PDB file of N, CA, C and O in Angstrom:
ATOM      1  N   UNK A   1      -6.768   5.797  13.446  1.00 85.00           N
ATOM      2  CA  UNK A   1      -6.244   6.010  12.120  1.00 85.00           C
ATOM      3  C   UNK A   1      -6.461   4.786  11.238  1.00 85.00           C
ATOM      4  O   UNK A   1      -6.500   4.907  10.014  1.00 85.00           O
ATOM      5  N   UNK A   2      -6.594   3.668  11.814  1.00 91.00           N
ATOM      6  CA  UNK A   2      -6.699   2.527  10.933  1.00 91.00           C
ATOM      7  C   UNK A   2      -7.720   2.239   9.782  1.00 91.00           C
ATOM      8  O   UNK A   2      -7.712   1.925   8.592  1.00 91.00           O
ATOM      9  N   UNK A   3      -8.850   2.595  11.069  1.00 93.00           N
ATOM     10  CA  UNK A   3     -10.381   2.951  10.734  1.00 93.00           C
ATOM     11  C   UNK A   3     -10.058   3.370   9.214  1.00 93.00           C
ATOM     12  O   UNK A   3     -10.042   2.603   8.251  1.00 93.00           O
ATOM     13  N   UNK A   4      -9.788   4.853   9.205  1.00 92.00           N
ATOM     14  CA  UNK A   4      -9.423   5.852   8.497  1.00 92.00           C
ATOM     15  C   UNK A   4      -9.021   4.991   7.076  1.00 92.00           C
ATOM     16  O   UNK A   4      -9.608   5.014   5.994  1.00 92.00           O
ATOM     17  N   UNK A   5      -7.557   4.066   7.557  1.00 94.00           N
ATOM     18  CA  UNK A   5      -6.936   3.628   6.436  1.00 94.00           C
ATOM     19  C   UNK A   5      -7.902   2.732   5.461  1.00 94.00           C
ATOM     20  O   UNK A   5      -7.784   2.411   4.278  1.00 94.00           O
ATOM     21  N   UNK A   6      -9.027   2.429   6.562  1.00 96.00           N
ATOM     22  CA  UNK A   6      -9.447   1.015   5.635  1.00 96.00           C
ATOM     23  C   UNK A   6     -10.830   1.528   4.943  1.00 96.00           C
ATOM     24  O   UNK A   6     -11.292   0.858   4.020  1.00 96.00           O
ATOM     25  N   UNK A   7     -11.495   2.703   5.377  1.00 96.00           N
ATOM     26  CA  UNK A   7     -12.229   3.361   4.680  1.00 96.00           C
ATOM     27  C   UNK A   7     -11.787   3.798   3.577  1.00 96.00           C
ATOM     28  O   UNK A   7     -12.257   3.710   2.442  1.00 96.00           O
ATOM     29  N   UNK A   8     -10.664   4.374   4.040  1.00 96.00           N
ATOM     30  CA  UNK A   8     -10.606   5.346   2.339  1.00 96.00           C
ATOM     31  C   UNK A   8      -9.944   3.756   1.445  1.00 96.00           C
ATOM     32  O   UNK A   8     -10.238   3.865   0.254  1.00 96.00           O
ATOM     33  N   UNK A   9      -9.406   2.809   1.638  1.00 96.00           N
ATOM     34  CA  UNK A   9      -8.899   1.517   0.987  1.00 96.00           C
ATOM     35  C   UNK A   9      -9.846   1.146   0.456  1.00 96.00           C
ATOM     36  O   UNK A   9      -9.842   1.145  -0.775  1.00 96.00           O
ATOM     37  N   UNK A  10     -11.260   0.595   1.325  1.00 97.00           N
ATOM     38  CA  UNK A  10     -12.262   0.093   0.850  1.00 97.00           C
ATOM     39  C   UNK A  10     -13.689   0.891  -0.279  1.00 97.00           C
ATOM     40  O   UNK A  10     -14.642   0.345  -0.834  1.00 97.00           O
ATOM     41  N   UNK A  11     -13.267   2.300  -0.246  1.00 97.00           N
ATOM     42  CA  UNK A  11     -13.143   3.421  -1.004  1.00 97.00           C
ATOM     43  C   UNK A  11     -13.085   2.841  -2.426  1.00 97.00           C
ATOM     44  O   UNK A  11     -13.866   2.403  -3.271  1.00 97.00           O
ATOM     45  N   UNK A  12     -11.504   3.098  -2.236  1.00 96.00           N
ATOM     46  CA  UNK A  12     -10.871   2.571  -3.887  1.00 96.00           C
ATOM     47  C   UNK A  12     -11.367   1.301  -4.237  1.00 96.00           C
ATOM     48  O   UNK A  12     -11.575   1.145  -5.440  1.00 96.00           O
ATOM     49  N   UNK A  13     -11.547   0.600  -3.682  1.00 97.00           N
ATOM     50  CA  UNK A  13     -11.879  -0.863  -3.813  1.00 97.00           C
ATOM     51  C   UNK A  13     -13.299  -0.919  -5.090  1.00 97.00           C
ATOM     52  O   UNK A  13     -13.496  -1.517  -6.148  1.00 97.00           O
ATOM     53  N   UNK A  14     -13.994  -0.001  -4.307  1.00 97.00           N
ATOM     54  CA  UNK A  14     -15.251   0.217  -4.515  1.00 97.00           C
ATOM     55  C   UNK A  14     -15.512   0.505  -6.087  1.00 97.00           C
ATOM     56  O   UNK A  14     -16.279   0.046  -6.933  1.00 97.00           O
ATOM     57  N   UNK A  15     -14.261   1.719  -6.055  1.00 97.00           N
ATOM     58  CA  UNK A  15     -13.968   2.658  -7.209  1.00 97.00           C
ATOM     59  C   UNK A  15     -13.383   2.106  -8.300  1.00 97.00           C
ATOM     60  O   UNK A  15     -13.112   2.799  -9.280  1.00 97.00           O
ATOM     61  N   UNK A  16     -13.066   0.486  -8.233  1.00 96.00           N
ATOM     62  CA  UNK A  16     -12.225  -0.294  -8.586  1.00 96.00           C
ATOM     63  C   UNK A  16     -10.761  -0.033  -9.041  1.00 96.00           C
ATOM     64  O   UNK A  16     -10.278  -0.627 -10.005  1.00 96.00           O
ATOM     65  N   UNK A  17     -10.024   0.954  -8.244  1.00 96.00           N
ATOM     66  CA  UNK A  17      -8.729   1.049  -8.375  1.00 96.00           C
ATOM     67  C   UNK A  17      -8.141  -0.638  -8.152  1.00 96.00           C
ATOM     68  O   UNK A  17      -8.690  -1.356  -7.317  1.00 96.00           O
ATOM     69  N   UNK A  18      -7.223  -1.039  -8.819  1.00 96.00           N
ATOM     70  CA  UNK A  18      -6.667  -2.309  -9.197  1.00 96.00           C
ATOM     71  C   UNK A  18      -5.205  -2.238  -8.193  1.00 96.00           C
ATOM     72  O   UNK A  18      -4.735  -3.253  -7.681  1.00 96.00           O
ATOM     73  N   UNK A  19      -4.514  -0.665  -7.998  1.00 96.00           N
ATOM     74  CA  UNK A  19      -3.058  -0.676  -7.261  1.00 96.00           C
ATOM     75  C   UNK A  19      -3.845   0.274  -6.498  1.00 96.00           C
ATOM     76  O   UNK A  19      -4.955   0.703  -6.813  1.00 96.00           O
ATOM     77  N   UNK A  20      -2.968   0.648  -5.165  1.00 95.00           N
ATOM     78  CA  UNK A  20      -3.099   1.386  -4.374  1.00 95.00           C
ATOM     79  C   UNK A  20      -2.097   1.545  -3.389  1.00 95.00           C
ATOM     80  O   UNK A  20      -1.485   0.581  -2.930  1.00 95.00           O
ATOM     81  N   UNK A  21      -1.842   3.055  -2.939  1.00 94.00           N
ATOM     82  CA  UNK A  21      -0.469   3.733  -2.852  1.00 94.00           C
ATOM     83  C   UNK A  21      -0.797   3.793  -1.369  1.00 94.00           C
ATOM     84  O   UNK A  21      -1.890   4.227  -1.004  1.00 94.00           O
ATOM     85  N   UNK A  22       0.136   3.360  -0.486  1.00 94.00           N
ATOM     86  CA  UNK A  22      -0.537   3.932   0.980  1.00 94.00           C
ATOM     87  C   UNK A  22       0.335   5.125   1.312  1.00 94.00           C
ATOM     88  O   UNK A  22       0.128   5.721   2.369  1.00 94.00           O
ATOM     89  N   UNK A  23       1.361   5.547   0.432  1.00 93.00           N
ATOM     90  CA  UNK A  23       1.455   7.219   0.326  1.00 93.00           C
ATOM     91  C   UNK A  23       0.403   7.784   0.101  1.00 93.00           C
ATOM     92  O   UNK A  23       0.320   8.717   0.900  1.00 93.00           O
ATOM     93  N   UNK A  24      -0.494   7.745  -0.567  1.00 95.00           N
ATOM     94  CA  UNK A  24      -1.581   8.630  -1.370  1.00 95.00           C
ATOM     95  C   UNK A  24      -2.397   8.502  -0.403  1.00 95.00           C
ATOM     96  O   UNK A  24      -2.989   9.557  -0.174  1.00 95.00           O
ATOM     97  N   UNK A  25      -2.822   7.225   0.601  1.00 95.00           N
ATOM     98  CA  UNK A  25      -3.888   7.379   1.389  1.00 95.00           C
ATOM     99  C   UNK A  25      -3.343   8.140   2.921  1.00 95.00           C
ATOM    100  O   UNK A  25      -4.044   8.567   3.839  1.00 95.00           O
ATOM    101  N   UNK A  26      -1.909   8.120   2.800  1.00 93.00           N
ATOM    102  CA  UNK A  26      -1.470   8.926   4.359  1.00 93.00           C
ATOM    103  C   UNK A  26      -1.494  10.777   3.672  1.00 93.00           C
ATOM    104  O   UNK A  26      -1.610  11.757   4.408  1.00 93.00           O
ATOM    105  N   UNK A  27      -1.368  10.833   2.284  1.00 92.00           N
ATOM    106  CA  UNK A  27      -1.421  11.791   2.214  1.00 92.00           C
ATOM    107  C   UNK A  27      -2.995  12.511   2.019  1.00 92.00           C
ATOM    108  O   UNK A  27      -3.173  13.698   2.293  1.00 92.00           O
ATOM    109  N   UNK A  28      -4.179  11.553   1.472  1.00 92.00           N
ATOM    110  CA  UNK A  28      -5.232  11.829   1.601  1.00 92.00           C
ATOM    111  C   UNK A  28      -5.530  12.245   3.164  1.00 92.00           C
ATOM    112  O   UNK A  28      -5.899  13.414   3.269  1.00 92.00           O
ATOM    113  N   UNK A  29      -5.424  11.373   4.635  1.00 90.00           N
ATOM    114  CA  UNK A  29      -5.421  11.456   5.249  1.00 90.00           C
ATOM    115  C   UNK A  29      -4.780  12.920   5.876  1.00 90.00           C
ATOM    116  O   UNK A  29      -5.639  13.667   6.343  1.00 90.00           O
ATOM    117  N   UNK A  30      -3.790  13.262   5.919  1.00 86.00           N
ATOM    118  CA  UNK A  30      -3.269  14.391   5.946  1.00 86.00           C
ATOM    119  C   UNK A  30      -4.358  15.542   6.447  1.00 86.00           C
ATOM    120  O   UNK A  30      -4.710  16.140   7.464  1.00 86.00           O
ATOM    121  N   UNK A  31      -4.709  15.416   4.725  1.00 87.00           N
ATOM    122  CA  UNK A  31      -5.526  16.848   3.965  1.00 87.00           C
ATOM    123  C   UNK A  31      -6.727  16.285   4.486  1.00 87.00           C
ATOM    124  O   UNK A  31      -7.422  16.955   3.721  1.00 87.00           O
ATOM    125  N   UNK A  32      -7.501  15.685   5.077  1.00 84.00           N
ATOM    126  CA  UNK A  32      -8.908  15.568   5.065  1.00 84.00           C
ATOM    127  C   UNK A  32      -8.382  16.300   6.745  1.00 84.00           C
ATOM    128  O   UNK A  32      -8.686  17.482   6.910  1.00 84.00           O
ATOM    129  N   UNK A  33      -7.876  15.816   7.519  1.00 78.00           N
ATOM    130  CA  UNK A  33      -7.247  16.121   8.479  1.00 78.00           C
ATOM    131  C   UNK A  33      -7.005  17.858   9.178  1.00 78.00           C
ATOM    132  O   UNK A  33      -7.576  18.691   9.882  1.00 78.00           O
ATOM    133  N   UNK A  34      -5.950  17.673   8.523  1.00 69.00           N
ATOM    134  CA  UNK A  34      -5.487  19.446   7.991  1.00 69.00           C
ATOM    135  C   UNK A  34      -6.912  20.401   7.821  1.00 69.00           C
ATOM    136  O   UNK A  34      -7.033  21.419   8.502  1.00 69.00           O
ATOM    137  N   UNK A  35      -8.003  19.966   6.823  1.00 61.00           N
ATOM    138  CA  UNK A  35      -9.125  20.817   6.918  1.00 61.00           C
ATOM    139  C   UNK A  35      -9.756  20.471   8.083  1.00 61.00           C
ATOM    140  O   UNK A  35     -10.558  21.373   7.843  1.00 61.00           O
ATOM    141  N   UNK A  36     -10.162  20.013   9.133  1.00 59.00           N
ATOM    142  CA  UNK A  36     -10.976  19.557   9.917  1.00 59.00           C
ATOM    143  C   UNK A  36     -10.636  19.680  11.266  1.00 59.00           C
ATOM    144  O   UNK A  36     -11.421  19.491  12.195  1.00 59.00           O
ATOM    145  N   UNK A  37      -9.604  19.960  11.357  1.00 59.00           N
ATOM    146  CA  UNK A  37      -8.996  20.428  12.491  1.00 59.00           C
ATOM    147  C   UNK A  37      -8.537  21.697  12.701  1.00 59.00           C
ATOM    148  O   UNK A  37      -8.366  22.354  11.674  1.00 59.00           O
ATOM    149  N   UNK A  38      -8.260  22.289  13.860  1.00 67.00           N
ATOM    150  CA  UNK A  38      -7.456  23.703  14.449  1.00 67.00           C
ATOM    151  C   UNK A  38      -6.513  23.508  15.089  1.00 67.00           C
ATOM    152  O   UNK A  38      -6.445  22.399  15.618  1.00 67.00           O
ATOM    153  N   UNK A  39      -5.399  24.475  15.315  1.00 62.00           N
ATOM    154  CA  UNK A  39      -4.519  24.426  16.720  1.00 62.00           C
ATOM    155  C   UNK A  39      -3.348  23.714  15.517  1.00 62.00           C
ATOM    156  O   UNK A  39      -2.992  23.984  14.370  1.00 62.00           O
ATOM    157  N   UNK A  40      -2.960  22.443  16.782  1.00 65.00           N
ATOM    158  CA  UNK A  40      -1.703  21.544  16.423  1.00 65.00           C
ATOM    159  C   UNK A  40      -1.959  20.709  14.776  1.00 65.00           C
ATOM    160  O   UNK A  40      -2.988  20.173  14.365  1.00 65.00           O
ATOM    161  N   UNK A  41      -0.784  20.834  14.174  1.00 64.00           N
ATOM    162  CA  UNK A  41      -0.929  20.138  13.055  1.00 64.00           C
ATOM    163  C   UNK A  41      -0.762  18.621  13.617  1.00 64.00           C
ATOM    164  O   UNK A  41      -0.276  18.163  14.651  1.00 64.00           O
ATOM    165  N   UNK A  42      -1.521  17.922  12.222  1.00 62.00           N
ATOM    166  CA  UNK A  42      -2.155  16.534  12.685  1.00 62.00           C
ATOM    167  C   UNK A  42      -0.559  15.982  11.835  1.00 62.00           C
ATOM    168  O   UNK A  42      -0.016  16.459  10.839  1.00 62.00           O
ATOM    169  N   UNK A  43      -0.084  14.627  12.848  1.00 73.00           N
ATOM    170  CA  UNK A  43       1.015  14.580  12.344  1.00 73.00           C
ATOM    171  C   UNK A  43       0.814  12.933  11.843  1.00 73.00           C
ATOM    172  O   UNK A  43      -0.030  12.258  12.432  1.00 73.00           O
ATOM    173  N   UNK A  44       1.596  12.350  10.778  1.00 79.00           N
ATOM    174  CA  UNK A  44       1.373  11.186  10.238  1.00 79.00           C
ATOM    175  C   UNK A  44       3.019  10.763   9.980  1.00 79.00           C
ATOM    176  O   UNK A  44       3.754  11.338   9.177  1.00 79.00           O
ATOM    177  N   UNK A  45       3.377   9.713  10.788  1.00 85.00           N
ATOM    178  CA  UNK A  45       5.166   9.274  10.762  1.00 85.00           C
ATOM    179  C   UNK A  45       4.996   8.522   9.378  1.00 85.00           C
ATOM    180  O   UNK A  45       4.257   7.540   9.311  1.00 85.00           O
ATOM    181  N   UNK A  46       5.826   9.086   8.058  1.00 86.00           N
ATOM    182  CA  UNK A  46       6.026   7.921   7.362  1.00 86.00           C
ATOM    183  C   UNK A  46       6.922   6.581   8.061  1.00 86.00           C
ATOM    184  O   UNK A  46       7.188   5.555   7.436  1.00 86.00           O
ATOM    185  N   UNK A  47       7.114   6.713   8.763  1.00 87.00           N
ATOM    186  CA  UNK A  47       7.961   5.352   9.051  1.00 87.00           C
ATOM    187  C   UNK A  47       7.280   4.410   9.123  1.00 87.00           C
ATOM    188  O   UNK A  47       7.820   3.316   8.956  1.00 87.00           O
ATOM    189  N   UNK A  48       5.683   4.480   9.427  1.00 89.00           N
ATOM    190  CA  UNK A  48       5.228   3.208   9.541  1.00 89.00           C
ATOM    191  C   UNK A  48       4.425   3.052   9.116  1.00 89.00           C
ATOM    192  O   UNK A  48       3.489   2.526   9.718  1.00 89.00           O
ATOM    193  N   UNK A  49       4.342   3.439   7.788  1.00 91.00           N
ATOM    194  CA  UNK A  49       3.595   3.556   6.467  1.00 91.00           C
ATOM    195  C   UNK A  49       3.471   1.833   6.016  1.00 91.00           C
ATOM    196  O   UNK A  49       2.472   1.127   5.881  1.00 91.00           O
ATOM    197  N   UNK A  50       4.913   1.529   5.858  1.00 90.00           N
ATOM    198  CA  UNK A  50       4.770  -0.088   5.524  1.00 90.00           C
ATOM    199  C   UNK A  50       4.071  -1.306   6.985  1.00 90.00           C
ATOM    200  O   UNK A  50       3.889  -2.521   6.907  1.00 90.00           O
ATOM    201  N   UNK A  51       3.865  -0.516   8.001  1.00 92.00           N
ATOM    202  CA  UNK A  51       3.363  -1.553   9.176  1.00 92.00           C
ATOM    203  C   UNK A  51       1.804  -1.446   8.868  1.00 92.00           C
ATOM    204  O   UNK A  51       1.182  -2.478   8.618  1.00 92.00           O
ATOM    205  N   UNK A  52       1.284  -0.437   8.881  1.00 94.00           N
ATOM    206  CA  UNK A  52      -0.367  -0.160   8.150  1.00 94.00           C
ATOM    207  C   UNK A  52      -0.416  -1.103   7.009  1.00 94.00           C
ATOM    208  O   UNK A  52      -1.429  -1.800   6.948  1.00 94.00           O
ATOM    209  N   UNK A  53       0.587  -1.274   5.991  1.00 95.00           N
ATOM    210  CA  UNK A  53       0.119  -1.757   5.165  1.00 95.00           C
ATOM    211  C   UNK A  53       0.083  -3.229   5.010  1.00 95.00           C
ATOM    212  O   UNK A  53      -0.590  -3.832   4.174  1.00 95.00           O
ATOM    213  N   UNK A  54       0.992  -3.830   6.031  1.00 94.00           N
ATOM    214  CA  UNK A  54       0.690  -4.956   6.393  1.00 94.00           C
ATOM    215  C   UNK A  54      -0.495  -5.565   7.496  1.00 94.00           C
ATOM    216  O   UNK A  54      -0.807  -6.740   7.688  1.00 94.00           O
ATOM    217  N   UNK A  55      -0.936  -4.536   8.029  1.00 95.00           N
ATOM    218  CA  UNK A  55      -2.132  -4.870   8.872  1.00 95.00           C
ATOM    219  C   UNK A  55      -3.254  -4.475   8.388  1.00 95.00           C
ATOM    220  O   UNK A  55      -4.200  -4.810   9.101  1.00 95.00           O
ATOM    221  N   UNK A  56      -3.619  -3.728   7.190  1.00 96.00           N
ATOM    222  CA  UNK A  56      -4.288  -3.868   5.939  1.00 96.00           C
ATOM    223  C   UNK A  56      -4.544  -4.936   5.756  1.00 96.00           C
ATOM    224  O   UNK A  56      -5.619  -5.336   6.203  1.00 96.00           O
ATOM    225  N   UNK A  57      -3.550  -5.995   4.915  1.00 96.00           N
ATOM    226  CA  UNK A  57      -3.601  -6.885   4.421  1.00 96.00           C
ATOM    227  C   UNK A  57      -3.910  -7.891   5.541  1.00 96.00           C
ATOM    228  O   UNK A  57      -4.589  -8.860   5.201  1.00 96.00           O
ATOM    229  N   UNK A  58      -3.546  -7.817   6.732  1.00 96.00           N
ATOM    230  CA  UNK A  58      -3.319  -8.695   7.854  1.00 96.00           C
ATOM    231  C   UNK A  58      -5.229  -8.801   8.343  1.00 96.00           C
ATOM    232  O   UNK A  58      -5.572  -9.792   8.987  1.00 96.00           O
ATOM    233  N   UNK A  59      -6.040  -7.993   8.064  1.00 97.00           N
ATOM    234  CA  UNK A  59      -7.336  -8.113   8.474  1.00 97.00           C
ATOM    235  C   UNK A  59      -8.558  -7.963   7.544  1.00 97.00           C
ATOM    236  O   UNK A  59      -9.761  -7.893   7.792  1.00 97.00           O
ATOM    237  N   UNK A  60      -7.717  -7.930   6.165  1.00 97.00           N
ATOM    238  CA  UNK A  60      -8.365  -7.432   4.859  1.00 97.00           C
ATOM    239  C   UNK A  60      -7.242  -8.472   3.485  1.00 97.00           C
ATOM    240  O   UNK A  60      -6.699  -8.141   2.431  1.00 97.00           O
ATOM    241  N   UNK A  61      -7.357  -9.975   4.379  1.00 97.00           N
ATOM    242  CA  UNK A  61      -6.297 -10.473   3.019  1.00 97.00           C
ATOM    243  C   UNK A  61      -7.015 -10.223   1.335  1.00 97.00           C
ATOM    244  O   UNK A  61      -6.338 -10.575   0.369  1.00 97.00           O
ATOM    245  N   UNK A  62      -7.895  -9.828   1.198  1.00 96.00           N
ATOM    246  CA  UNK A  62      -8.354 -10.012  -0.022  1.00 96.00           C
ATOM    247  C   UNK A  62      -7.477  -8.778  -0.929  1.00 96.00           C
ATOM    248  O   UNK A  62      -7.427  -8.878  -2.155  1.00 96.00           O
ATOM    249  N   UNK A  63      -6.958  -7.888  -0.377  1.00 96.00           N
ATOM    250  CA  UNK A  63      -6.486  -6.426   0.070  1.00 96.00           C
ATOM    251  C   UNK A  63      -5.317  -6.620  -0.317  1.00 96.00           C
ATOM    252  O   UNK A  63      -4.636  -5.649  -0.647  1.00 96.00           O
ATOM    253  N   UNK A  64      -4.840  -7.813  -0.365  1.00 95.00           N
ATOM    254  CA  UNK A  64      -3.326  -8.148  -1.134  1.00 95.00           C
ATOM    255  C   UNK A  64      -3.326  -7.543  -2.234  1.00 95.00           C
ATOM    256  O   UNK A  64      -2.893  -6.391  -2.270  1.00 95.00           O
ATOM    257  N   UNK A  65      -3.868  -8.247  -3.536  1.00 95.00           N
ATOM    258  CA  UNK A  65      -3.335  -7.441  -4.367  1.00 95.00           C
ATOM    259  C   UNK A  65      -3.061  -6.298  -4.594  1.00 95.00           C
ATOM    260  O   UNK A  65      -2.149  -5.973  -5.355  1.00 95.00           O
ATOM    261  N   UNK A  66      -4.076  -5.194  -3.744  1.00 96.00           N
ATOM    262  CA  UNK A  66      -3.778  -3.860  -4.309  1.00 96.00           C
ATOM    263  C   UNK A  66      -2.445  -3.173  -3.823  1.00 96.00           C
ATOM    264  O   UNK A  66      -2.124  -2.156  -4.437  1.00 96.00           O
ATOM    265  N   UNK A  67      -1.494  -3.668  -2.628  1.00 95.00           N
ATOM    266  CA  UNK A  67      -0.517  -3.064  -2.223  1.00 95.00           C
ATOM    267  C   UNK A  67       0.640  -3.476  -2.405  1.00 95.00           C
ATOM    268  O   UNK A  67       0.773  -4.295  -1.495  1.00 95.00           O
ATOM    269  N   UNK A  68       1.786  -3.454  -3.105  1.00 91.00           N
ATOM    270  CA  UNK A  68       2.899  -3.818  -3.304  1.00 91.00           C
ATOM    271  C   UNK A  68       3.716  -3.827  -1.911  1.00 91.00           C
ATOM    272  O   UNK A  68       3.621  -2.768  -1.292  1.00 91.00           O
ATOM    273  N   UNK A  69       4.523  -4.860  -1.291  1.00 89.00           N
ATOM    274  CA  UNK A  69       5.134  -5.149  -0.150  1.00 89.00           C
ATOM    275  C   UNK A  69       6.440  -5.472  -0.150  1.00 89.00           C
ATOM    276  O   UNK A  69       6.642  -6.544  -0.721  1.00 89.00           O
ATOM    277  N   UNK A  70       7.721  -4.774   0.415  1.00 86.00           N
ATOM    278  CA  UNK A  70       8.720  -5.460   0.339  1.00 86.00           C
ATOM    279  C   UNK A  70       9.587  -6.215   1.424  1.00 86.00           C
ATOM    280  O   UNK A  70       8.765  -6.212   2.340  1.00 86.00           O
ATOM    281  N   UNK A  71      10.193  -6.567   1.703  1.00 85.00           N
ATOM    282  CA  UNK A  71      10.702  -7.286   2.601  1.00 85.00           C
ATOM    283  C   UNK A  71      11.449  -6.165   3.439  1.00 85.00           C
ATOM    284  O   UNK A  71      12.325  -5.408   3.020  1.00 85.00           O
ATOM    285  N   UNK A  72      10.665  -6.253   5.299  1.00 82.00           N
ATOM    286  CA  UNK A  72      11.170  -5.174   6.119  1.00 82.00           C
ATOM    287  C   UNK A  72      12.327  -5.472   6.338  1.00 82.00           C
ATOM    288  O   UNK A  72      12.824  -6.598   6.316  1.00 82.00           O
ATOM    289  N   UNK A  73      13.026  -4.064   6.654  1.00 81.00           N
ATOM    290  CA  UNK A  73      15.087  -4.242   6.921  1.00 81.00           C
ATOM    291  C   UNK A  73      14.807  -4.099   8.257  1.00 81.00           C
ATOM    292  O   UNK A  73      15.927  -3.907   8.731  1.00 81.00           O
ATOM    293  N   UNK A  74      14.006  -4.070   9.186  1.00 70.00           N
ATOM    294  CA  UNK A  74      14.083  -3.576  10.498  1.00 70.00           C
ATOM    295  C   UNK A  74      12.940  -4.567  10.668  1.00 70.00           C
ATOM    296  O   UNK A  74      12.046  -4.805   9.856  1.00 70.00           O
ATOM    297  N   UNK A  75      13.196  -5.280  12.271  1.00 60.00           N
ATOM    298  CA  UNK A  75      12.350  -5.890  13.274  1.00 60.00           C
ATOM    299  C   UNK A  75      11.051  -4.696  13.491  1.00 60.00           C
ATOM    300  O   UNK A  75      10.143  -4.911  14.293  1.00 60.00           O
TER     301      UNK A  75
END
């Protein structure tokens, strides 16, 4: 899935989106998903929506600006 995240990121990048939502890319993900598959629905936990987006940034620092980050309440 990471793969995934940093394609469609480096995507926008491209496209020169300036912000970028990693709702919009779990929900892109989703739907590219959803069509491409059969059987079991493909499942995506928002809970760790904000851990992607720090390991985004964590292997892609340039990648900072586009994601807004807040300070985690949980270890």
């Amino acid at each position: 899935m990471l793969r995934h995240l940093e394609a469609l990121t480096a995507d926008c990048v491209a496209k020169g989106f300036r912000r970028v939502g990693i709702g919009m890319l779990f929900e892109l993900l989703r739907w590219r998903y959803g069509e491409a598959t059969r059987g079991d629905a493909f499942r995506l936990n928002n809970n760790v929506r904000s851990r992607y987006v720090r390991l985004l940034i964590e292997r892609h620092p340039e990648w900072a600006r586009l994601f807004e980050t807040r300070a985690l309440r949980a270890a």
